[in-house]
Short mmCIF file of C-alpha atoms and ligand atoms in Angstrom, two decimals:
data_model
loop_
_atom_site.label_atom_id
_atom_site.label_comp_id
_atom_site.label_asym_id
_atom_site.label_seq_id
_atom_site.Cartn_x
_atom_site.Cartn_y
_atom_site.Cartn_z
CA UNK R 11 -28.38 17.47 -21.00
CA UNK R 12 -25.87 14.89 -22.14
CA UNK R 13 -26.36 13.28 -25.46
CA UNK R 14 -27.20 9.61 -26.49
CA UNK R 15 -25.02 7.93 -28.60
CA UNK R 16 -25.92 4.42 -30.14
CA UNK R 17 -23.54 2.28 -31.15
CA UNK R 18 -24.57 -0.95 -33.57
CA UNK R 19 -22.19 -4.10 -32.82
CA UNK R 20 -19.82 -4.39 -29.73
CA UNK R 21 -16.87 -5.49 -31.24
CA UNK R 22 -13.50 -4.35 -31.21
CA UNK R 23 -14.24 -0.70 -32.69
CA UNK R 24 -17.99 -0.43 -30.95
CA UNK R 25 -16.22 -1.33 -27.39
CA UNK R 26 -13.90 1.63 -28.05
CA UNK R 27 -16.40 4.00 -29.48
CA UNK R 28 -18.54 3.66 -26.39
CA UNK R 29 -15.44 4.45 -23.81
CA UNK R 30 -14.38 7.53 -25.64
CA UNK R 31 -17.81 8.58 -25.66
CA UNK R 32 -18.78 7.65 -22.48
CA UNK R 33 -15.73 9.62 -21.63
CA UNK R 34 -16.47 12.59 -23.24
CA UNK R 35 -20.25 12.89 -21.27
CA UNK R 36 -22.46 11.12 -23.94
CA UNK R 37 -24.95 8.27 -22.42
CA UNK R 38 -23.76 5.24 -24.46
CA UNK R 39 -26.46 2.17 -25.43
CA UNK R 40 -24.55 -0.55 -27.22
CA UNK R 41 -26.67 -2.61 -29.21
CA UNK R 42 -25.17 -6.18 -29.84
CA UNK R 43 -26.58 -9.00 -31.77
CA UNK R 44 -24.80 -11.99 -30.06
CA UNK R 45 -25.34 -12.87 -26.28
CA UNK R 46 -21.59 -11.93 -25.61
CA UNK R 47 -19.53 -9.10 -26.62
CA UNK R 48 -16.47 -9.10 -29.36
CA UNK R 49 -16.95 -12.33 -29.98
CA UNK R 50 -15.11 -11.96 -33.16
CA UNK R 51 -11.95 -10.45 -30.80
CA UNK R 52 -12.00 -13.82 -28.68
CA UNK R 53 -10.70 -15.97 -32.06
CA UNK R 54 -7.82 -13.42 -33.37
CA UNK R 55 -4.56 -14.37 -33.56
CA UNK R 56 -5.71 -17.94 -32.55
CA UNK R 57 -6.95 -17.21 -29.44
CA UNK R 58 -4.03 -15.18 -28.27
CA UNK R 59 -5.34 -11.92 -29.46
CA UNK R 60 -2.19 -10.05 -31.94
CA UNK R 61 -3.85 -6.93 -30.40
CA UNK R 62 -1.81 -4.12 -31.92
CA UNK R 63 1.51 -3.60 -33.69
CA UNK R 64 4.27 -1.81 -31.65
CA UNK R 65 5.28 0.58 -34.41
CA UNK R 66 4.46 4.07 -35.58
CA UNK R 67 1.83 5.25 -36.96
CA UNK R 68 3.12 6.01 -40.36
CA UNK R 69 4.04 2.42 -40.02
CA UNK R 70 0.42 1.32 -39.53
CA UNK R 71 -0.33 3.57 -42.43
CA UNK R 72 2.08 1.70 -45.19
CA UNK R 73 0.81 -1.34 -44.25
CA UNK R 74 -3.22 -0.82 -45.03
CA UNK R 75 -2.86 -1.45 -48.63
CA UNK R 76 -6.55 -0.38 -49.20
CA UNK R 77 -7.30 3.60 -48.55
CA UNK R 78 -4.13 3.63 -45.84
CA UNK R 79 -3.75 7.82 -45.86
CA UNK R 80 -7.97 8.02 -44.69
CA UNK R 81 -6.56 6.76 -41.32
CA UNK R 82 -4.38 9.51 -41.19
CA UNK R 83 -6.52 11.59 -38.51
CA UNK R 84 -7.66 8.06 -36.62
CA UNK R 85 -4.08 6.37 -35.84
CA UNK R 86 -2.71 9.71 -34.73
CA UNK R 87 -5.47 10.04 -32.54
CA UNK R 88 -4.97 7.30 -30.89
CA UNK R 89 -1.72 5.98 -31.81
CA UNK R 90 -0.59 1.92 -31.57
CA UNK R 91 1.20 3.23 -28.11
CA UNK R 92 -2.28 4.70 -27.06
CA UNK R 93 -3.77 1.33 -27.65
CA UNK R 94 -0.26 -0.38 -25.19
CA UNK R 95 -1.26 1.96 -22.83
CA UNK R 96 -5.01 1.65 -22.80
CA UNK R 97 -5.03 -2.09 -22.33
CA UNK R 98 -2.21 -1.77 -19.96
CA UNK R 99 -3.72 0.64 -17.64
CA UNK R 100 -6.71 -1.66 -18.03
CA UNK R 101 -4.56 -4.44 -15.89
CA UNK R 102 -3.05 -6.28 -19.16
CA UNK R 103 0.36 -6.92 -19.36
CA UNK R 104 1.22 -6.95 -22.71
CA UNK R 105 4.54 -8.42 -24.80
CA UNK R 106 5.83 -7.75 -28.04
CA UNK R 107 6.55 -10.68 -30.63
CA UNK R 108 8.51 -10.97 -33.87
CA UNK R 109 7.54 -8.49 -36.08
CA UNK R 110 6.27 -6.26 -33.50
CA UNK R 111 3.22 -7.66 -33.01
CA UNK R 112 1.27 -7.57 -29.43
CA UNK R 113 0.04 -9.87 -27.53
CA UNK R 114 -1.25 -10.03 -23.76
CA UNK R 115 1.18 -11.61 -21.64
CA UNK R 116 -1.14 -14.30 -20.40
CA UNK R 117 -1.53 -15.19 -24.36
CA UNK R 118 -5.42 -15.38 -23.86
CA UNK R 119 -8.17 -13.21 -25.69
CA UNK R 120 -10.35 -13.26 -23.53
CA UNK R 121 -8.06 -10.63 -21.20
CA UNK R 122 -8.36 -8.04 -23.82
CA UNK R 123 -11.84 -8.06 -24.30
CA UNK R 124 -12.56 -8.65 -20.53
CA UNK R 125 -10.38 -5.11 -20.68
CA UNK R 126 -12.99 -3.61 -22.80
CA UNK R 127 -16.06 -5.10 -21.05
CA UNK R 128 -14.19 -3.56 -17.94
CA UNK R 129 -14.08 -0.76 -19.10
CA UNK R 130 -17.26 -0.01 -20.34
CA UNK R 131 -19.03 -0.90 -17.70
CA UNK R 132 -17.23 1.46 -15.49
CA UNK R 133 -17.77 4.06 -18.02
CA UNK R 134 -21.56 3.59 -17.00
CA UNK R 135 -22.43 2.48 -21.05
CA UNK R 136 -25.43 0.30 -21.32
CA UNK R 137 -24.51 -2.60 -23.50
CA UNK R 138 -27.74 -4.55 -24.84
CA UNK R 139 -27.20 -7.79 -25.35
CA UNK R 140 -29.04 -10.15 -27.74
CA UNK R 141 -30.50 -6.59 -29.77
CA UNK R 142 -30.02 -6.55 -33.61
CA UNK R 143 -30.55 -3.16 -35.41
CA UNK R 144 -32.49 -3.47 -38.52
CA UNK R 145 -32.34 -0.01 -39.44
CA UNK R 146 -31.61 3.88 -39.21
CA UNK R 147 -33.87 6.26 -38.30
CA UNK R 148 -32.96 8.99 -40.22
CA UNK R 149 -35.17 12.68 -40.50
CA UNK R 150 -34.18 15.40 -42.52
CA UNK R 151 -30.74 14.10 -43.07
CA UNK R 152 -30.00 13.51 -39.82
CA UNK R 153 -29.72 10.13 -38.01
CA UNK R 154 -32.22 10.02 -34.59
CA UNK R 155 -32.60 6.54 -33.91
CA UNK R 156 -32.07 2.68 -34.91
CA UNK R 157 -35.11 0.15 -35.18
CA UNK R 158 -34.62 -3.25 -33.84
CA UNK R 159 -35.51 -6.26 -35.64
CA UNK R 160 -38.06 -7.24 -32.26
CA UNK R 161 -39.79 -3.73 -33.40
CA UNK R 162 -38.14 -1.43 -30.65
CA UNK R 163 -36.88 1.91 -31.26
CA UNK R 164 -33.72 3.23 -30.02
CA UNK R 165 -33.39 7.05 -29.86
CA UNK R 166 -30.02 8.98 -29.85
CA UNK R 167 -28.22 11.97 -31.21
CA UNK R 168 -25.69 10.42 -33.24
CA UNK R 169 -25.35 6.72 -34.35
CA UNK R 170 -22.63 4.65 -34.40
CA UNK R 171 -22.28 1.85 -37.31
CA UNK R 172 -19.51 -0.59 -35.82
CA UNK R 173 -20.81 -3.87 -37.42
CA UNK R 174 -17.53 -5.36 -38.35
CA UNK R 175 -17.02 -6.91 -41.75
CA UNK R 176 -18.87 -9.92 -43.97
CA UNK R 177 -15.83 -12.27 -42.69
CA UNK R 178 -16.42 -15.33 -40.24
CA UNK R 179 -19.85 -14.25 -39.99
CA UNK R 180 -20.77 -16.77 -36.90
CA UNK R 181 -19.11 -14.30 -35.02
CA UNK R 182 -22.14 -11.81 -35.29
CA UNK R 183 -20.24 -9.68 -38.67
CA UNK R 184 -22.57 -10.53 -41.20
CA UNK R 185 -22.45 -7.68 -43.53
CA UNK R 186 -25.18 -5.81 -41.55
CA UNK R 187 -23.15 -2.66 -41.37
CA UNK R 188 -23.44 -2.49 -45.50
CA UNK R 189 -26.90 -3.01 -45.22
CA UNK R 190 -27.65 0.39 -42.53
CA UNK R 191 -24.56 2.84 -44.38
CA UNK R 192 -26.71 1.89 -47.85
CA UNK R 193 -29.88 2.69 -46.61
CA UNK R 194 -28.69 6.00 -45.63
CA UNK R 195 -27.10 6.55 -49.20
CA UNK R 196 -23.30 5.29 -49.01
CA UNK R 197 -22.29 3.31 -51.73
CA UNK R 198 -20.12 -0.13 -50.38
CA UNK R 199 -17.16 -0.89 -52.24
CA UNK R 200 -17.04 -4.03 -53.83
CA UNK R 201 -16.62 -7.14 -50.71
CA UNK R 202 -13.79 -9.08 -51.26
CA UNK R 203 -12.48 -11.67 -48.64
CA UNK R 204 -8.53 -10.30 -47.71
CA UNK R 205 -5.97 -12.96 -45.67
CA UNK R 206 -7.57 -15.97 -47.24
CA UNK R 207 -6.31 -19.40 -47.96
CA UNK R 208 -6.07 -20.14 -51.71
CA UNK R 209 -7.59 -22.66 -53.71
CA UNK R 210 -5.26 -24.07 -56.50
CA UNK R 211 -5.39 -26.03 -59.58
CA UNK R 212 -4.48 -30.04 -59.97
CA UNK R 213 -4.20 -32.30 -57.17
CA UNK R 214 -0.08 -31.49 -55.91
CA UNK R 215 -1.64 -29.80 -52.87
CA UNK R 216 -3.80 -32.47 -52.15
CA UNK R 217 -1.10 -34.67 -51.95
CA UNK R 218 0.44 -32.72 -49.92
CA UNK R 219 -1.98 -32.21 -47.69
CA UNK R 220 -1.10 -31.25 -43.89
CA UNK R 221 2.45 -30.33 -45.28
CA UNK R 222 4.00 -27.49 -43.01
CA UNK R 223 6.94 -25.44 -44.47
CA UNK R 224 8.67 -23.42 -42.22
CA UNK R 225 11.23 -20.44 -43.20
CA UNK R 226 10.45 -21.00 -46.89
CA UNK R 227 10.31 -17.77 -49.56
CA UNK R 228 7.04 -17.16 -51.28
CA UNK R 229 6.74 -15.28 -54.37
CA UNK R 230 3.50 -13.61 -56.36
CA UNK R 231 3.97 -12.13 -59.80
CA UNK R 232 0.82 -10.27 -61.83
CA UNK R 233 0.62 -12.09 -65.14
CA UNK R 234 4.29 -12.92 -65.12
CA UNK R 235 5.29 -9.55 -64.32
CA UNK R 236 9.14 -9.10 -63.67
CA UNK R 237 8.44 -7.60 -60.08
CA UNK R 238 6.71 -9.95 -57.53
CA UNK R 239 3.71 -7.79 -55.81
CA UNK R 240 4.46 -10.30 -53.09
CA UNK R 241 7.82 -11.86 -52.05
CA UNK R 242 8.31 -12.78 -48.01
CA UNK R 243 10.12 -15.43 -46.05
CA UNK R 244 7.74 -17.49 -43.42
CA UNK R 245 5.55 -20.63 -42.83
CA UNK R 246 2.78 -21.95 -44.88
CA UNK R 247 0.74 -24.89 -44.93
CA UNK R 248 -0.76 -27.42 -47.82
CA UNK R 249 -4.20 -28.52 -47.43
CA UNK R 250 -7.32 -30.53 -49.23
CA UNK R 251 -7.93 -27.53 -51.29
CA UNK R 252 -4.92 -25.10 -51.98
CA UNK R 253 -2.61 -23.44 -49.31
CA UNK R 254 -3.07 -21.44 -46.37
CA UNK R 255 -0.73 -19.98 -43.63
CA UNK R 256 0.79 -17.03 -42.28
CA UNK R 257 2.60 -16.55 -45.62
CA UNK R 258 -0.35 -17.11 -47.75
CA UNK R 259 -2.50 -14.85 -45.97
CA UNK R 260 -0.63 -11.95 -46.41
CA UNK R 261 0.18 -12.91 -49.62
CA UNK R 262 -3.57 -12.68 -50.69
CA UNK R 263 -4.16 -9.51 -49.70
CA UNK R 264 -1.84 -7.99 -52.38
CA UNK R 265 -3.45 -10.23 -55.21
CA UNK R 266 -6.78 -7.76 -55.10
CA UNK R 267 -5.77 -6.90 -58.94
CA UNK R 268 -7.52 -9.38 -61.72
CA UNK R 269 -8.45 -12.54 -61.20
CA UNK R 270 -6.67 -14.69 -58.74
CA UNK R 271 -5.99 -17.26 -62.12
CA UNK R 272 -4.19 -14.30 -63.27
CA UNK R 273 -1.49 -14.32 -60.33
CA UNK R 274 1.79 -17.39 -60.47
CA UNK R 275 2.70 -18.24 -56.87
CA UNK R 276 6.66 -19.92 -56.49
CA UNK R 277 8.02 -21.14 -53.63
CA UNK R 278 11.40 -21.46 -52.58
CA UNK R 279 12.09 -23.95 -50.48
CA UNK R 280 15.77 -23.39 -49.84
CA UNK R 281 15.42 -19.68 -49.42
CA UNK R 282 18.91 -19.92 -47.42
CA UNK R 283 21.16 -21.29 -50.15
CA UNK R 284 21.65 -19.64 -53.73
CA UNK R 285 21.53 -21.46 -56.59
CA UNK R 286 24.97 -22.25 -56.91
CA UNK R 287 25.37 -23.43 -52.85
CA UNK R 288 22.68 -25.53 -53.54
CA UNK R 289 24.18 -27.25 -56.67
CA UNK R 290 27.12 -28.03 -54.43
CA UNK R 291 24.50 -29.30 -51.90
CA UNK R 292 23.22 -31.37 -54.21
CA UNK R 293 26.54 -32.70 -55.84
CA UNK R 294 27.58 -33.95 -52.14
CA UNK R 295 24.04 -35.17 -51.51
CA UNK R 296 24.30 -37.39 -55.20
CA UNK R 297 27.66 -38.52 -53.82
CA UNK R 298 27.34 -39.71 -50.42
CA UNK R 299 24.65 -41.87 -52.28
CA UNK R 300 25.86 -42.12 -55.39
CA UNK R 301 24.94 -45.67 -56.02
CA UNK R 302 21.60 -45.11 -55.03
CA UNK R 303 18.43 -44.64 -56.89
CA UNK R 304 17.30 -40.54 -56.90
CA UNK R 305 14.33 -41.55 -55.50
CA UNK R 306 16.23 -42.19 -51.81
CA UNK R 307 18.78 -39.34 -52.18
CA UNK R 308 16.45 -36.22 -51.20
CA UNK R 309 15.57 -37.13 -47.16
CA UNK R 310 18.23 -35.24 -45.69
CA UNK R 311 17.29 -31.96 -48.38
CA UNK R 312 13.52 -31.99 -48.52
CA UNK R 313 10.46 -33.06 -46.29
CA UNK R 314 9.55 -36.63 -46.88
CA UNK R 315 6.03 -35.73 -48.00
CA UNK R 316 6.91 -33.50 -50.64
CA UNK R 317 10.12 -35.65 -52.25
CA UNK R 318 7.47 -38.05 -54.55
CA UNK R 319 6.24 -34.42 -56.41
CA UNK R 320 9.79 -33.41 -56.74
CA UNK R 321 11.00 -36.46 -58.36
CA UNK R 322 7.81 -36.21 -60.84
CA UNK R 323 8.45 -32.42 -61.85
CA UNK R 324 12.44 -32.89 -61.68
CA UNK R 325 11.71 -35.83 -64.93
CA UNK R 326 14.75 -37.64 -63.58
CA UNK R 327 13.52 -41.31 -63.32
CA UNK R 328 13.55 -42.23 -59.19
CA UNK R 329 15.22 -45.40 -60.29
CA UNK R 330 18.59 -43.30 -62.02
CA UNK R 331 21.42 -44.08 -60.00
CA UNK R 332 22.80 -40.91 -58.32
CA UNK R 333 25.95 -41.50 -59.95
CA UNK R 334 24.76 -40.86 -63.51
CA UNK R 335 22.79 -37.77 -62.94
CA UNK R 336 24.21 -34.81 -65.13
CA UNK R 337 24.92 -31.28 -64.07
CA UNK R 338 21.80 -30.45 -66.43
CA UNK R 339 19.64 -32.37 -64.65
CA UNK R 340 21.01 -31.39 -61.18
CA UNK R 341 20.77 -27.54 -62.50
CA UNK R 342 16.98 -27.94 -62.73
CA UNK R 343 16.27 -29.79 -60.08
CA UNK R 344 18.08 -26.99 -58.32
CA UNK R 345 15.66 -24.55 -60.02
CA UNK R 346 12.36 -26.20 -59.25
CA UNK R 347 13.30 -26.28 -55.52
CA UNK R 348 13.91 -23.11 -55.48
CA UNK R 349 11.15 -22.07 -57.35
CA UNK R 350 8.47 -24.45 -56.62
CA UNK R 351 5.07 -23.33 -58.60
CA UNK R 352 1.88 -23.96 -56.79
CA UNK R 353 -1.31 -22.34 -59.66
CA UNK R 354 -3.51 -20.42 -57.41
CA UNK R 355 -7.24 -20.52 -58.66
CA UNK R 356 -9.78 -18.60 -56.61
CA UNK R 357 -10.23 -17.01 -52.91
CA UNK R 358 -11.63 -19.62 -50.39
CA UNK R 359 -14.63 -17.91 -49.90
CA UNK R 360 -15.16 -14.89 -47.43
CA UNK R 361 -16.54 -16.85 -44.47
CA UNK R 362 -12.62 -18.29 -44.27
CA UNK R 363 -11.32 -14.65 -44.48
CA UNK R 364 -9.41 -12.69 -41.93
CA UNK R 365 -10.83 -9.52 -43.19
CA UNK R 366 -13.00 -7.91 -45.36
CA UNK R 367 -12.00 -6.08 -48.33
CA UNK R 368 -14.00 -3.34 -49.30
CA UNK R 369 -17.56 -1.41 -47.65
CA UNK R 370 -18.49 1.84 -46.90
CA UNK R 371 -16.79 4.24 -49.50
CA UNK R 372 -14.03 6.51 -47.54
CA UNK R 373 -14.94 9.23 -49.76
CA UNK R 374 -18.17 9.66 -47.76
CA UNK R 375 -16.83 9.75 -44.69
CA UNK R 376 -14.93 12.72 -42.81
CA UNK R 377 -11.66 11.37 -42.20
CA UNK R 378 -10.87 13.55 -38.91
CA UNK R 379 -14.19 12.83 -37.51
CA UNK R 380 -15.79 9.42 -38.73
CA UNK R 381 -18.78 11.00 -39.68
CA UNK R 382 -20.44 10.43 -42.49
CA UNK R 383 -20.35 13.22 -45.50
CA UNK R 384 -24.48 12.26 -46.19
CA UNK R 385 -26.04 12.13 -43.69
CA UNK R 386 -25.45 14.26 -40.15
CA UNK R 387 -25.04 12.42 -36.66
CA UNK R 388 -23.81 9.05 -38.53
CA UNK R 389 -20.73 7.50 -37.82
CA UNK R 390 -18.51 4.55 -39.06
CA UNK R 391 -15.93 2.56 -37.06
CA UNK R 392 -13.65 -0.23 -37.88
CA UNK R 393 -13.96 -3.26 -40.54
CA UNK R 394 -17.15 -1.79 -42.29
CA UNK R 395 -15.20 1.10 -43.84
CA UNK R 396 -13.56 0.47 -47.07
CA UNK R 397 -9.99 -0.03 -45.39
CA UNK R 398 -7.50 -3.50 -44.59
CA UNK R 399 -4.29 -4.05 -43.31
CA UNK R 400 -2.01 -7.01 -43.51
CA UNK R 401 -1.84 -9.42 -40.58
CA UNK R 402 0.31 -8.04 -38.04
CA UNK R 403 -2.09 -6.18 -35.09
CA UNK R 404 -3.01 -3.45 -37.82
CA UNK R 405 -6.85 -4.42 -38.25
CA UNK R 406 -7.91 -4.45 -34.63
CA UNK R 407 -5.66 -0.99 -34.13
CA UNK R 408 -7.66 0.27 -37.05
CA UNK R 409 -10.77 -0.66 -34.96
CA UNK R 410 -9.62 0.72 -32.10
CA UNK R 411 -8.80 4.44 -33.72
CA UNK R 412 -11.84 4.61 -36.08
CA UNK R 413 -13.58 3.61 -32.95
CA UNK R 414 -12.05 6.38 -30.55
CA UNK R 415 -12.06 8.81 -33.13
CA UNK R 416 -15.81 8.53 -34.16
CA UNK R 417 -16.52 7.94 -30.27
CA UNK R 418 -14.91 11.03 -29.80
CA UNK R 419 -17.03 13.09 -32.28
CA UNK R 420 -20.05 11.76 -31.90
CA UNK R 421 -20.24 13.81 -28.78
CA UNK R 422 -18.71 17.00 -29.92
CA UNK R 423 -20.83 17.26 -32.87
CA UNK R 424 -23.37 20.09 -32.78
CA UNK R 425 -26.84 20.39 -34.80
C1 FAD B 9 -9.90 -15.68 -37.31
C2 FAD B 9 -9.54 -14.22 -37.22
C3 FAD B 9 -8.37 -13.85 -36.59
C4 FAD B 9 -8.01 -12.49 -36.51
N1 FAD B 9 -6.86 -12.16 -35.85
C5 FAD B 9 -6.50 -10.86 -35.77
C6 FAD B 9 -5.36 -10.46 -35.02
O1 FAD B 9 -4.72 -11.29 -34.34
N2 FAD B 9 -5.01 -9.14 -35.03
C7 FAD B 9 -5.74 -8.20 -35.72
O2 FAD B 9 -5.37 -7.02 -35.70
N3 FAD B 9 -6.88 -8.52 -36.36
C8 FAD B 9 -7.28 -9.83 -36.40
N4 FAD B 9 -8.44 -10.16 -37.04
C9 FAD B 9 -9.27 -9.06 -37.61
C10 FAD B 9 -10.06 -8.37 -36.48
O3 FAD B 9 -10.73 -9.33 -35.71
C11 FAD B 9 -11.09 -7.40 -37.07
O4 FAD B 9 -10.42 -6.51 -37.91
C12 FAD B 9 -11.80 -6.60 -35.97
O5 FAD B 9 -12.46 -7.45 -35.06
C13 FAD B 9 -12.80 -5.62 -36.59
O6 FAD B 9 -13.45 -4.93 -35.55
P1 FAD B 9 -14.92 -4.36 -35.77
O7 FAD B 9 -15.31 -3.72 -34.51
O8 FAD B 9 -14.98 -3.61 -37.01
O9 FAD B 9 -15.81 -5.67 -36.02
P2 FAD B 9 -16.12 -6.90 -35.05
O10 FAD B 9 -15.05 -7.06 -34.04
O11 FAD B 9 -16.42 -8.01 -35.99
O12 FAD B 9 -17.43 -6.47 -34.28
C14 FAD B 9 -18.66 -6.23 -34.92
C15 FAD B 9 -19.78 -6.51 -33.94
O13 FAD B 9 -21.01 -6.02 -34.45
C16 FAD B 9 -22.04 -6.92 -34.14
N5 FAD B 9 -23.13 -6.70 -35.08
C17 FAD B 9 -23.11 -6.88 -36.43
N6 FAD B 9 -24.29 -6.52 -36.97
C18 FAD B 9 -25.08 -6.10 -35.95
C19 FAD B 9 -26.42 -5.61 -35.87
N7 FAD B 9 -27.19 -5.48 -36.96
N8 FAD B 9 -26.92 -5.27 -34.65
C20 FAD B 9 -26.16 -5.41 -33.53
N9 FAD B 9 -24.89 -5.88 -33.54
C21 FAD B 9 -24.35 -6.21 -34.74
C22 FAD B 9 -21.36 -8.27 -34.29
O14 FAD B 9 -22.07 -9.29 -33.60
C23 FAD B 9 -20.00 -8.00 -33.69
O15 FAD B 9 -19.96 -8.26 -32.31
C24 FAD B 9 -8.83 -11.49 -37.10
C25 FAD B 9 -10.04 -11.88 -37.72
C26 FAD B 9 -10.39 -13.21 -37.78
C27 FAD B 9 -11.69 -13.60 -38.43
#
């Protein structure tokens, strides 16, 4: 007789999960809170779904900053060119982007998880919608069911737990997933929103508000630490409260150290031109209007937005003619724009993040199998393990191997 797998949440790992089990001969019941599937995979990469990252999986590996090796087993299992394939064969054309990163053709979400829901359904899985689990069933340390929060039992041989993360939790991830793997004994690793705007100090980036830097260089240093733990070239964005971005994104998710007071953030906003080409910049700048005020001399250098803060932190006085500014002057107004400080103060909070940071410990779970170490017949896929990537493709291919590899397993495991 086949075995009945239950999978909790069908998102981007659960939809997996149940196709490699289905595959493999298990009867698959996905249980799913919201009235529609992956509705966290409809709003990634803004709607056009950054689905994977066309790279190895070493690759993947050095760029999951949290617990990286544990998906050692998982993303050689089903590799980012199994994941190409899969959606492919699935009637997605895909395309690769700068950076490697993969996107359907059509640039529209909605084909990769009409893919999945595809797929599924030929796979004969029974997806029920609109069905929350409340919690395990477990019996002599083995997992045999989920209750429902409307009372019903669900029995199956192993169980699934694919809730997602704590992150944008109108999508359906609400931290759920914590709740089951604790009541079965895992210990959750301390949640921490990952790829999050920043909130920062004073009002600059309030005045700067709807600012939009492209191809600018942005720096993090630990507690002035000679080394940045963070230094890449790319967009960001000022806003109401702090910054936010591409740029600033990743950057968060290597400030996981401290406090987020204890990190200094510098932009460079000439990231092209050394200090010295710059100076010379400048010099021809101060003399095609070198009997104007500083104050009118920056517009063909600098956005117009951000030329009032310059002038403040430069201390010239916008009214000095540009003829009788000094090379000591010019040599720090060089500096700040090429090291423009922005004082980060906290996360925004988690509901704004990309990811989750922390969750189910990976020392508790079997890293070639997805099974939990406690208790037998359990499994864990995707955001709700301890593990995060940097933007790039890398957390939805992390869903997608945790998912196939635990999918997988649950089927082959014997008791
Ligand atoms: C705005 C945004 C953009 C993103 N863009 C990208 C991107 O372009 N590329 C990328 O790689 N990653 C991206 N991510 C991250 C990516 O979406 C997640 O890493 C991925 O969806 C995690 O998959 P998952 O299966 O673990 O969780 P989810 O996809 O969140 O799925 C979990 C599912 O479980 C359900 N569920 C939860 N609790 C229960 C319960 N008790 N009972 C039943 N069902 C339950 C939820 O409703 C949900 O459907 C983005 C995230 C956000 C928020």
């Amino acid at each position: 007789m086949s075995k009945t797998v239950v999978i909790i949440g069908a998102g981007a790992s659960g939809m997996m999960a149940a196709h490699f089990a289905a595959q493999n001969g298990a009867r698959v019941i996905l249980l799913e809170k919201n009235k529609k599937v992956c509705r966290k995979v409809m709003i990634t990469g803004k709607g056009r779904c950054n689905v994977t990252n066309n790279s190895s999986p070493d690759n993947l590996i050095s760029k999951t900053p949290t617990n990286g090796r544990f998906l050692y087993s998982a993303v050689n299992s089903f590799t980012p060119a199994d994941t190409m394939d899969f959606f492919e064969s699935a009637g997605v054309a895909l395309k690769t982007e700068r950076g490697n990163r993969v996107f359907p053709s059509s640039d529209k979400a909605s084909d990769i998880v009409d893919a999945l829901l595809r797929t599924v359904k030929r796979d004969g899985c029974k997806i029920l919608n609109e069905k929350q689990a409340k919690s395990l069933i477990i019996a002599d340390n083995r997992v045999c069911g989920v209750y429902l929060t409307d009372g019903t039992e669900i029995k199956g041989d192993s169980v699934i737990v694919a809730c997602g993360g704590a992150s944008y939790p109108k999508t359906g991830s609400n931290g759920d997933g914590y709740m089951l793997a604790k009541q079965a004994g895992h210990t959750i690793k301390e949640i921490k929103p990952s790829l999050v705007p920043l909130e920062c100090k004073g009002n600059t980036c309030a005045r700067l508000q709807g600012l939009s830097l492209k191809n600018v260089n942005l720096s993090v240093h630990f507690k002035n630490g000679k080394k940045p733990v963070f230094s890449e070239q790319g967009e960001m964005l000022f806003t109401h409260f702090g910054i936010s971005g591409p740029l600033v994104l990743s950057a968060s998710s290597h400030m996981k150290k401290g406090e987020v007071s204890d990190y200094t953030i510098t932009v460079d906003l000439k990231p092209a031109l050394d200090i010295d080409t710059l100076d010379k910049r400048l010099v021809r700048d101060f003399d095609e209007f070198c009997n104007k005020d500083f104050a009118n001399s920056l517009g063909k250098l600098l956005p117009s937005k951000l030329i009032p803060v310059i002038i403040e932190r430069s201390k010239i006085a916008p009214t000095e003619k540009c003829n009788s500014i000094t090379k000591q002057q010019r040599t720090a107004l060089a500096t700040l724009i090429k090291g423009f400080e922005v004082v980060p103060n906290r996360f925004r909070p988690i509901d704004e993040a990309i990811i989750t940071s922390g969750g189910v410990n990976t020392k508790e779970i079997n890293p070639k199998t997805m099974e939990s170490k406690l208790i037998g017949g359990l499994y864990f896929a995707g955001e709700v393990i301890d593990v995060d990537a940097y933007t790039g493709g890398y957390n939805l291919q992390i869903a997608f191997s945790t998912g196939a590899l635990a999918g997988q397993n649950s089927v082959l495991d014997d008791f």
